């Protein structure tokens, strides 16, 4: 995501058609990160909000509600968000989304809503990430800073590197 408004994102027309199609032709759909933000905007005009700095790291989320989608989950689990934007938990709740998991530092991570015939599951984090994904993104963001594509040197992912590695990276 590079544009202030979701409507200005190059993929917006395709994503909005996909959200509409999924609501009418699926039993359930999973939306992660920018796709979650796009789907929430398409469904309820809830805009993502740019955070002062990118949220990146490993954070412990906790179950916020009982739901069949959380059957078998422990009460807390690690989540690796990596995003410059956020969708506010209060705005989601006001529009009828059920918050399934959240954490103080990251807000709502996992939430759900029945949309016509489909149960939509939204993730602001990236449960699909491999163990080295945040490190690769951090290196990419450093490269963007060094080439002038970004004006700000990136913050190190929180709770991700062990103490020794974090010290070595900041030398």
XYZ file of N, CA, C and O in Angstrom:
684
model
N 0.818 -1.199 0.000
C 0.000 0.000 0.000
C 0.855 1.254 0.000
O 1.732 1.402 0.833
N 0.643 2.089 -0.980
C 1.459 3.304 -1.101
C 0.611 4.579 -1.149
O 1.126 5.656 -0.961
N -0.655 4.458 -1.419
C -1.504 5.630 -1.568
C -2.240 5.922 -0.258
O -2.532 5.018 0.512
N -2.575 7.174 -0.065
C -3.314 7.576 1.138
C -4.709 6.949 1.131
O -5.168 6.431 2.122
N -5.376 7.007 0.003
C -6.732 6.468 -0.119
C -6.702 5.098 -0.785
O -5.990 4.891 -1.774
N -7.488 4.193 -0.267
C -7.606 2.864 -0.861
C -8.074 2.962 -2.309
O -7.650 2.188 -3.173
N -8.914 3.948 -2.604
C -9.438 4.121 -3.963
C -8.347 4.437 -4.970
O -8.520 4.210 -6.171
N -7.213 4.969 -4.504
C -6.110 5.327 -5.395
C -5.095 4.207 -5.594
O -4.159 4.368 -6.382
N -5.263 3.105 -4.868
C -4.349 1.974 -5.043
C -4.575 1.360 -6.426
O -5.726 1.207 -6.859
N -3.503 1.010 -7.136
C -3.665 0.438 -8.476
C -4.533 -0.823 -8.514
O -5.244 -1.051 -9.486
N -4.504 -1.629 -7.461
C -5.274 -2.872 -7.457
C -6.708 -2.707 -6.961
O -7.443 -3.681 -6.879
N -7.112 -1.485 -6.608
C -8.431 -1.292 -6.022
C -9.574 -1.852 -6.869
O -10.435 -2.569 -6.340
N -9.664 -1.578 -8.152
C -10.799 -2.116 -8.926
C -10.878 -3.645 -8.880
O -11.953 -4.205 -8.673
N -9.744 -4.312 -9.021
C -9.743 -5.782 -8.992
C -10.095 -6.307 -7.604
O -10.870 -7.266 -7.466
N -9.536 -5.689 -6.570
C -9.836 -6.132 -5.203
C -11.304 -5.926 -4.856
O -11.930 -6.777 -4.226
N -11.875 -4.800 -5.260
C -13.284 -4.554 -4.936
C -14.191 -5.568 -5.644
O -15.160 -6.058 -5.050
N -13.856 -5.919 -6.886
C -14.639 -6.952 -7.591
C -14.497 -8.302 -6.893
O -15.467 -9.055 -6.778
N -13.297 -8.600 -6.411
C -13.063 -9.866 -5.715
C -13.868 -9.945 -4.416
O -14.452 -10.982 -4.100
N -13.911 -8.859 -3.660
C -14.695 -8.829 -2.416
C -16.165 -9.098 -2.723
O -16.807 -9.934 -2.065
N -16.703 -8.432 -3.719
C -18.103 -8.631 -4.096
C -18.354 -10.066 -4.544
O -19.350 -10.684 -4.161
N -17.454 -10.592 -5.354
C -17.606 -11.964 -5.837
C -17.564 -12.950 -4.667
O -18.402 -13.861 -4.587
N -16.627 -12.772 -3.749
C -16.493 -13.687 -2.608
C -17.741 -13.676 -1.735
O -18.165 -14.724 -1.229
N -18.344 -12.526 -1.553
C -19.549 -12.435 -0.733
C -20.700 -13.236 -1.333
O -21.521 -13.797 -0.602
N -20.740 -13.330 -2.649
C -21.842 -14.023 -3.330
C -21.539 -15.455 -3.742
O -22.467 -16.210 -4.022
N -20.260 -15.846 -3.799
C -19.921 -17.144 -4.372
C -19.075 -18.050 -3.492
O -18.591 -19.074 -3.970
N -18.838 -17.682 -2.246
C -18.040 -18.535 -1.365
C -18.791 -18.798 -0.067
O -19.732 -18.084 0.285
N -18.348 -19.817 0.629
C -18.871 -20.111 1.962
C -18.086 -19.306 2.986
O -18.624 -18.835 3.977
N -16.788 -19.158 2.726
C -15.937 -18.345 3.592
C -14.752 -17.834 2.786
O -14.394 -18.391 1.758
N -14.169 -16.750 3.288
C -13.004 -16.149 2.652
C -12.061 -15.650 3.730
O -12.499 -15.216 4.791
N -10.752 -15.690 3.442
C -9.740 -15.183 4.358
C -9.065 -13.997 3.691
O -8.616 -14.091 2.546
N -8.985 -12.878 4.428
C -8.392 -11.646 3.928
C -7.265 -11.261 4.869
O -7.473 -11.099 6.064
N -6.073 -11.093 4.335
C -4.906 -10.795 5.164
C -4.294 -9.450 4.779
O -4.231 -9.100 3.602
N -3.865 -8.704 5.780
C -3.123 -7.453 5.640
C -3.840 -6.467 4.713
O -4.951 -6.059 4.987
N -3.219 -6.072 3.607
C -3.824 -5.069 2.733
C -5.155 -5.558 2.158
O -6.089 -4.769 1.990
N -5.262 -6.832 1.887
C -6.537 -7.366 1.380
C -7.632 -7.231 2.435
O -8.785 -6.942 2.102
N -7.269 -7.409 3.725
C -8.238 -7.204 4.808
C -8.680 -5.746 4.840
O -9.872 -5.443 4.959
N -7.722 -4.832 4.726
C -8.056 -3.407 4.728
C -8.953 -3.059 3.530
O -9.898 -2.278 3.660
N -8.652 -3.627 2.382
C -9.455 -3.366 1.185
C -10.873 -3.914 1.342
O -11.845 -3.232 1.000
N -10.994 -5.123 1.870
C -12.319 -5.723 2.018
C -13.172 -4.946 3.023
O -14.359 -4.696 2.784
N -12.580 -4.542 4.137
C -13.301 -3.759 5.144
C -13.749 -2.410 4.559
O -14.867 -1.952 4.803
N -12.896 -1.812 3.764
C -13.261 -0.547 3.122
C -14.385 -0.765 2.116
O -15.355 0.003 2.065
N -14.275 -1.809 1.327
C -15.300 -2.094 0.317
C -16.651 -2.379 0.975
O -17.684 -1.894 0.522
N -16.636 -3.138 2.056
C -17.887 -3.541 2.696
C -18.528 -2.422 3.517
O -19.740 -2.265 3.495
N -17.704 -1.678 4.263
C -18.260 -0.747 5.247
C -17.621 0.633 5.242
O -17.838 1.414 6.170
N -16.818 0.934 4.232
C -16.162 2.234 4.098
C -15.340 2.610 5.339
O -15.211 3.782 5.687
N -14.775 1.604 6.001
C -13.873 1.859 7.126
C -12.477 2.026 6.533
O -11.922 1.097 5.949
N -11.939 3.214 6.689
C -10.631 3.501 6.105
C -9.503 3.039 7.012
O -9.595 3.130 8.231
N -8.444 2.585 6.382
C -7.224 2.290 7.130
C -6.602 3.619 7.547
O -6.822 4.648 6.903
N -5.841 3.593 8.620
C -5.200 4.790 9.138
C -3.696 4.559 9.130
O -3.211 3.524 9.607
N -2.969 5.510 8.563
C -1.505 5.418 8.517
C -0.955 5.560 9.932
O -1.317 6.493 10.650
N -0.097 4.647 10.344
C 0.527 4.708 11.661
C 1.796 5.560 11.578
O 2.365 5.712 10.497
N 2.242 6.121 12.697
C 3.457 6.952 12.665
C 4.677 6.198 12.142
O 5.538 6.774 11.495
N 4.742 4.902 12.439
C 5.808 4.069 11.888
C 5.236 2.688 11.612
O 4.218 2.305 12.174
N 5.882 1.964 10.746
C 5.443 0.632 10.382
C 5.438 -0.263 11.622
O 6.368 -0.242 12.429
N 4.399 -1.044 11.770
C 4.304 -2.019 12.856
C 4.871 -3.327 12.339
O 4.361 -3.910 11.386
N 5.957 -3.771 12.952
C 6.623 -4.993 12.510
C 7.208 -5.700 13.721
O 7.839 -5.071 14.568
N 7.007 -6.995 13.807
C 7.559 -7.766 14.910
C 6.692 -8.961 15.246
O 5.826 -9.360 14.469
N 6.957 -9.521 16.415
C 6.185 -10.659 16.919
C 5.482 -10.189 18.190
O 6.133 -9.725 19.131
N 4.168 -10.335 18.224
C 3.369 -9.885 19.361
C 2.435 -11.003 19.789
O 1.937 -11.756 18.957
N 2.175 -11.067 21.067
C 1.278 -12.082 21.590
C -0.153 -11.567 21.543
O -0.491 -10.570 22.175
N -0.979 -12.255 20.773
C -2.402 -11.937 20.707
C -3.141 -12.843 21.670
O -2.688 -13.950 21.977
N -4.309 -12.379 22.080
C -5.141 -13.218 22.934
C -6.538 -13.274 22.356
O -6.997 -12.326 21.701
N -7.199 -14.389 22.605
C -8.570 -14.544 22.140
C -9.436 -13.484 22.797
O -9.333 -13.232 23.992
N -10.280 -12.837 21.999
C -11.156 -11.781 22.495
C -12.609 -12.237 22.553
O -13.445 -11.562 23.129
N -12.887 -13.388 21.935
C -14.256 -13.907 21.899
C -14.208 -15.403 21.645
O -13.240 -15.908 21.078
N -15.242 -16.076 22.059
C -15.357 -17.488 21.691
C -15.990 -17.541 20.304
O -16.953 -16.836 20.021
N -15.395 -18.368 19.461
C -15.903 -18.490 18.098
C -15.437 -19.831 17.563
O -14.338 -20.290 17.893
N -16.240 -20.450 16.709
C -15.882 -21.761 16.149
C -14.558 -21.720 15.391
O -13.852 -22.710 15.319
N -14.198 -20.562 14.840
C -12.927 -20.452 14.121
C -11.717 -20.559 15.057
O -10.614 -20.826 14.608
N -11.931 -20.320 16.350
C -10.835 -20.394 17.316
C -10.812 -21.719 18.076
O -10.006 -21.888 18.985
N -11.670 -22.644 17.694
C -11.700 -23.952 18.366
C -10.325 -24.601 18.279
O -9.721 -24.684 17.209
N -9.798 -25.017 19.424
C -8.491 -25.660 19.462
C -7.326 -24.708 19.612
O -6.194 -25.133 19.790
N -7.580 -23.402 19.516
C -6.508 -22.413 19.698
C -6.208 -22.265 21.188
O -7.108 -22.347 22.015
N -4.947 -21.994 21.515
C -4.641 -21.662 22.911
C -5.195 -20.259 23.211
O -5.566 -19.524 22.290
N -5.212 -19.848 24.491
C -5.728 -18.514 24.816
C -4.876 -17.381 24.247
O -5.359 -16.285 24.003
N -3.575 -17.650 24.020
C -2.657 -16.657 23.456
C -1.781 -17.328 22.400
O -1.444 -18.484 22.529
N -1.383 -16.548 21.377
C -0.496 -17.081 20.352
C 0.284 -15.929 19.712
O -0.166 -14.795 19.704
N 1.463 -16.220 19.174
C 2.275 -15.166 18.549
C 1.764 -14.821 17.149
O 1.342 -15.701 16.402
N 1.822 -13.531 16.834
C 1.389 -13.036 15.526
C 2.463 -12.098 14.993
O 2.954 -11.244 15.723
N 2.824 -12.259 13.705
C 3.817 -11.350 13.102
C 3.179 -10.290 12.189
O 3.051 -10.502 10.986
N 2.753 -9.153 12.738
C 2.268 -8.100 11.841
C 3.436 -7.403 11.151
O 4.555 -7.372 11.662
N 3.172 -6.877 9.994
C 4.153 -6.084 9.249
C 3.352 -5.162 8.341
O 3.033 -5.518 7.213
N 2.993 -3.994 8.891
C 2.103 -3.110 8.144
C 2.261 -1.660 8.566
O 2.502 -1.379 9.727
N 2.101 -0.749 7.617
C 2.172 0.671 7.933
C 0.814 1.271 8.298
O 0.725 2.403 8.711
N -0.256 0.509 8.113
C -1.616 1.001 8.330
C -2.351 0.144 9.350
O -1.967 -0.993 9.612
N -3.440 0.686 9.860
C -4.246 -0.020 10.844
C -5.715 0.255 10.564
O -6.073 1.306 10.021
N -6.552 -0.695 10.933
C -7.993 -0.493 10.940
C -8.390 -0.572 12.408
O -8.138 -1.575 13.071
N -8.989 0.483 12.920
C -9.278 0.605 14.349
C -10.314 -0.407 14.824
O -11.353 -0.604 14.184
N -10.008 -1.000 15.962
C -10.893 -1.994 16.570
C -12.285 -1.414 16.837
O -13.300 -2.063 16.559
N -12.368 -0.209 17.358
C -13.665 0.407 17.661
C -14.505 0.599 16.393
O -15.720 0.375 16.405
N -13.875 1.007 15.302
C -14.595 1.187 14.034
C -15.127 -0.147 13.525
O -16.247 -0.227 13.018
N -14.331 -1.194 13.672
C -14.768 -2.527 13.247
C -15.969 -2.984 14.066
O -16.964 -3.467 13.514
N -15.880 -2.831 15.373
C -16.982 -3.248 16.237
C -18.252 -2.470 15.917
O -19.345 -3.058 15.876
N -18.130 -1.179 15.661
C -19.297 -0.353 15.327
C -19.985 -0.818 14.050
O -21.186 -0.624 13.890
N -19.222 -1.412 13.149
C -19.780 -1.878 11.870
C -20.185 -3.355 11.915
O -20.507 -3.931 10.880
N -20.158 -3.966 13.109
C -20.645 -5.334 13.239
C -19.610 -6.436 13.077
O -19.964 -7.607 12.981
N -18.342 -6.083 13.042
C -17.299 -7.108 12.975
C -17.107 -7.692 14.375
O -17.174 -6.976 15.375
N -16.854 -8.963 14.430
C -16.592 -9.626 15.715
C -15.085 -9.756 15.878
O -14.419 -10.415 15.061
N -14.542 -9.131 16.894
C -13.107 -9.189 17.155
C -12.810 -10.543 17.794
O -13.357 -10.874 18.849
N -11.959 -11.329 17.149
C -11.624 -12.662 17.656
C -10.321 -12.669 18.431
O -10.156 -13.453 19.364
N -9.359 -11.827 18.031
C -8.064 -11.776 18.718
C -7.495 -10.375 18.611
O -7.657 -9.706 17.589
N -6.831 -9.961 19.687
C -6.213 -8.631 19.692
C -5.060 -8.616 20.679
O -4.860 -9.553 21.439
N -4.305 -7.531 20.632
C -3.184 -7.315 21.546
C -3.089 -5.814 21.791
O -3.412 -5.018 20.902
N -2.628 -5.414 22.977
C -2.558 -3.976 23.276
C -1.760 -3.173 22.246
O -2.194 -2.114 21.816
N -0.638 -3.672 21.819
C 0.238 -2.908 20.916
C -0.279 -2.873 19.477
O -0.027 -1.933 18.743
N -1.023 -3.903 19.068
C -1.423 -3.994 17.663
C -2.921 -3.846 17.425
O -3.358 -3.774 16.284
N -3.722 -3.801 18.463
C -5.169 -3.688 18.282
C -5.770 -4.991 17.790
O -5.290 -6.078 18.100
N -6.826 -4.871 16.995
C -7.499 -6.056 16.460
C -6.586 -6.738 15.458
O -6.098 -6.101 14.524
N -6.362 -8.012 15.644
C -5.573 -8.761 14.665
C -6.478 -9.645 13.822
O -6.360 -9.684 12.611
N -7.379 -10.348 14.469
C -8.248 -11.307 13.794
C -9.694 -10.919 14.086
O -10.064 -10.713 15.240
N -10.494 -10.807 13.028
C -11.893 -10.453 13.212
C -12.707 -11.096 12.097
O -12.153 -11.535 11.086
N -14.014 -11.189 12.304
C -14.868 -11.895 11.353
C -16.187 -11.156 11.181
O -16.621 -10.389 12.053
N -16.816 -11.418 10.026
C -18.144 -10.860 9.761
C -18.833 -11.740 8.730
O -18.207 -12.162 7.746
N -20.112 -11.999 8.946
C -20.920 -12.695 7.954
C -21.301 -11.684 6.887
O -21.870 -10.633 7.196
N -20.941 -11.965 5.651
C -21.244 -11.070 4.533
C -22.055 -11.868 3.520
O -21.526 -12.763 2.858
N -23.323 -11.553 3.477
C -24.279 -12.323 2.679
C -24.093 -13.813 2.999
O -24.219 -14.193 4.158
N -23.750 -14.643 2.055
C -23.621 -16.072 2.317
C -22.242 -16.536 2.747
O -22.009 -17.731 2.885
N -21.331 -15.623 2.954
C -19.941 -16.002 3.231
C -19.473 -15.472 4.585
O -19.737 -14.323 4.938
N -18.768 -16.319 5.316
C -18.130 -15.880 6.556
C -16.747 -15.348 6.188
O -15.890 -16.097 5.724
N -16.546 -14.051 6.363
C -15.266 -13.425 6.049
C -14.404 -13.412 7.307
O -14.846 -12.961 8.357
N -13.183 -13.895 7.162
C -12.200 -13.866 8.245
C -11.105 -12.896 7.831
O -10.560 -12.991 6.726
N -10.785 -11.969 8.713
C -9.797 -10.926 8.437
C -8.620 -11.059 9.384
O -8.808 -11.267 10.585
N -7.428 -10.921 8.847
C -6.195 -10.963 9.633
C -5.386 -9.719 9.292
O -5.064 -9.499 8.129
N -5.050 -8.918 10.291
C -4.155 -7.786 10.018
C -2.703 -8.241 10.081
O -1.818 -7.566 9.577
N -2.461 -9.388 10.695
C -1.110 -9.940 10.766
C -0.877 -10.930 9.639
O -1.676 -11.050 8.705
N 0.226 -11.657 9.745
C 0.625 -12.587 8.684
C 0.965 -13.954 9.279
O 2.133 -14.301 9.435
N -0.048 -14.745 9.579
C 0.216 -16.079 10.116
C 0.917 -16.980 9.096
O 1.498 -17.996 9.455
N 0.899 -16.582 7.836
C 1.536 -17.385 6.787
C 3.044 -17.155 6.685
O 3.730 -17.838 5.944
N 3.581 -16.185 7.414
C 4.999 -15.849 7.284
C 5.915 -16.985 7.725
O 5.654 -17.658 8.720
N 6.997 -17.141 6.983
C 8.070 -18.068 7.352
C 8.908 -17.413 8.455
O 8.833 -16.191 8.655
N 9.728 -18.187 9.168
C 10.527 -17.612 10.258
C 11.424 -16.437 9.848
O 11.683 -15.554 10.654
N 11.878 -16.401 8.592
C 12.772 -15.315 8.169
C 12.062 -14.172 7.425
O 12.706 -13.223 6.976
N 10.739 -14.207 7.324
C 10.016 -13.200 6.535
C 10.197 -11.784 7.067
O 10.430 -10.855 6.285
N 10.114 -11.591 8.365
C 10.278 -10.238 8.910
C 11.691 -9.723 8.688
O 11.889 -8.536 8.422
N 12.688 -10.605 8.774
C 14.063 -10.196 8.517
C 14.222 -9.762 7.061
O 14.826 -8.729 6.777
N 13.645 -10.515 6.133
C 13.737 -10.147 4.718
C 13.032 -8.822 4.445
O 13.526 -7.986 3.694
N 11.887 -8.593 5.088
C 11.199 -7.308 4.920
C 12.017 -6.155 5.510
O 12.067 -5.071 4.932
N 12.635 -6.402 6.652
C 13.471 -5.369 7.288
C 14.625 -4.995 6.356
O 14.893 -3.815 6.128
N 15.292 -5.994 5.768
C 16.370 -5.716 4.808
C 15.842 -4.958 3.605
O 16.469 -4.016 3.115
N 14.676 -5.334 3.106
C 14.068 -4.628 1.967
C 13.804 -3.168 2.332
O 14.071 -2.263 1.545
N 13.274 -2.937 3.538
C 12.981 -1.571 3.963
C 14.256 -0.745 4.139
O 14.270 0.452 3.843
N 15.340 -1.362 4.605
C 16.632 -0.669 4.691
C 17.108 -0.300 3.292
O 17.558 0.824 3.047
N 16.988 -1.231 2.364
C 17.383 -0.965 0.975
C 16.571 0.189 0.398
O 17.103 1.058 -0.276
N 15.269 0.236 0.702
C 14.428 1.335 0.213
C 14.905 2.674 0.783
O 14.870 3.691 0.099
N 15.343 2.677 2.025
C 15.871 3.894 2.633
C 17.181 4.297 1.950
O 17.375 5.456 1.592
N 18.089 3.331 1.742
C 19.398 3.619 1.163
C 19.307 4.097 -0.289
O 20.146 4.878 -0.736
N 18.296 3.661 -1.009
C 18.124 4.089 -2.404
C 17.276 5.346 -2.536
O 17.034 5.815 -3.650
N 16.802 5.883 -1.403
C 16.003 7.094 -1.433
C 14.520 6.876 -1.684
O 13.755 7.828 -1.756
N 14.105 5.630 -1.801
C 12.687 5.346 -2.021
C 11.867 5.645 -0.764
O 10.693 5.965 -0.841
N 12.516 5.552 0.391
C 11.881 5.861 1.669
C 12.713 6.922 2.381
O 13.945 6.860 2.361
N 12.042 7.861 3.038
C 12.757 8.954 3.710
C 13.156 8.605 5.135
O 13.941 9.316 5.744
N 12.663 7.506 5.649
C 12.892 7.169 7.057
C 13.559 5.793 7.178
O 13.105 4.828 6.576
N 14.612 5.748 7.993
C 15.265 4.465 8.260
C 14.287 3.598 9.059
O 13.675 4.072 10.013
N 14.108 2.334 8.677
C 13.086 1.507 9.338
C 13.460 1.108 10.765
O 14.631 0.922 11.084
N 12.454 1.008 11.599
C 12.628 0.470 12.941
C 12.834 -1.041 12.832
O 12.266 -1.697 11.966
N 13.637 -1.578 13.720
C 13.869 -3.012 13.772
C 12.576 -3.713 14.215
O 11.871 -3.193 15.082
N 12.233 -4.868 13.643
C 11.042 -5.583 14.099
C 11.122 -5.848 15.610
O 12.166 -6.270 16.121
N 10.031 -5.586 16.305
C 9.985 -5.769 17.756
C 9.845 -7.252 18.132
O 9.153 -8.000 17.442
N 10.520 -7.624 19.208
C 10.394 -8.982 19.769
C 10.750 -10.072 18.765
O 10.202 -11.168 18.817
N 11.637 -9.763 17.858
C 11.942 -10.695 16.763
C 13.357 -11.245 16.866
O 13.563 -12.452 16.823
N 14.335 -10.364 16.982
C 15.728 -10.796 17.062
C 16.107 -11.059 18.512
O 15.637 -10.368 19.422
N 16.984 -12.033 18.719
C 17.509 -12.216 20.073
C 18.436 -11.040 20.389
O 18.813 -10.261 19.504
N 18.790 -10.876 21.649
C 19.568 -9.713 22.094
C 20.890 -9.591 21.353
O 21.273 -8.500 20.919
N 21.590 -10.709 21.177
C 22.899 -10.677 20.488
C 22.740 -10.192 19.034
O 23.462 -9.314 18.575
N 21.777 -10.762 18.321
C 21.572 -10.390 16.926
C 21.150 -8.915 16.803
O 21.672 -8.199 15.945
N 20.268 -8.466 17.682
C 19.839 -7.072 17.652
C 21.028 -6.135 17.864
O 21.153 -5.116 17.176
N 21.926 -6.480 18.792
C 23.103 -5.636 19.018
C 24.000 -5.603 17.791
O 24.512 -4.563 17.409
N 24.192 -6.744 17.165
C 25.054 -6.829 15.967
C 24.455 -6.001 14.821
O 25.196 -5.378 14.072
N 23.158 -6.035 14.668
C 22.513 -5.294 13.573
C 22.555 -3.787 13.783
O 22.460 -3.029 12.815
N 22.671 -3.341 15.027
C 22.678 -1.901 15.282
C 24.084 -1.319 15.376
O 24.228 -0.130 15.636
N 25.104 -2.129 15.165
C 26.490 -1.625 15.184
C 26.768 -0.780 13.972
O 26.275 -0.927 12.919
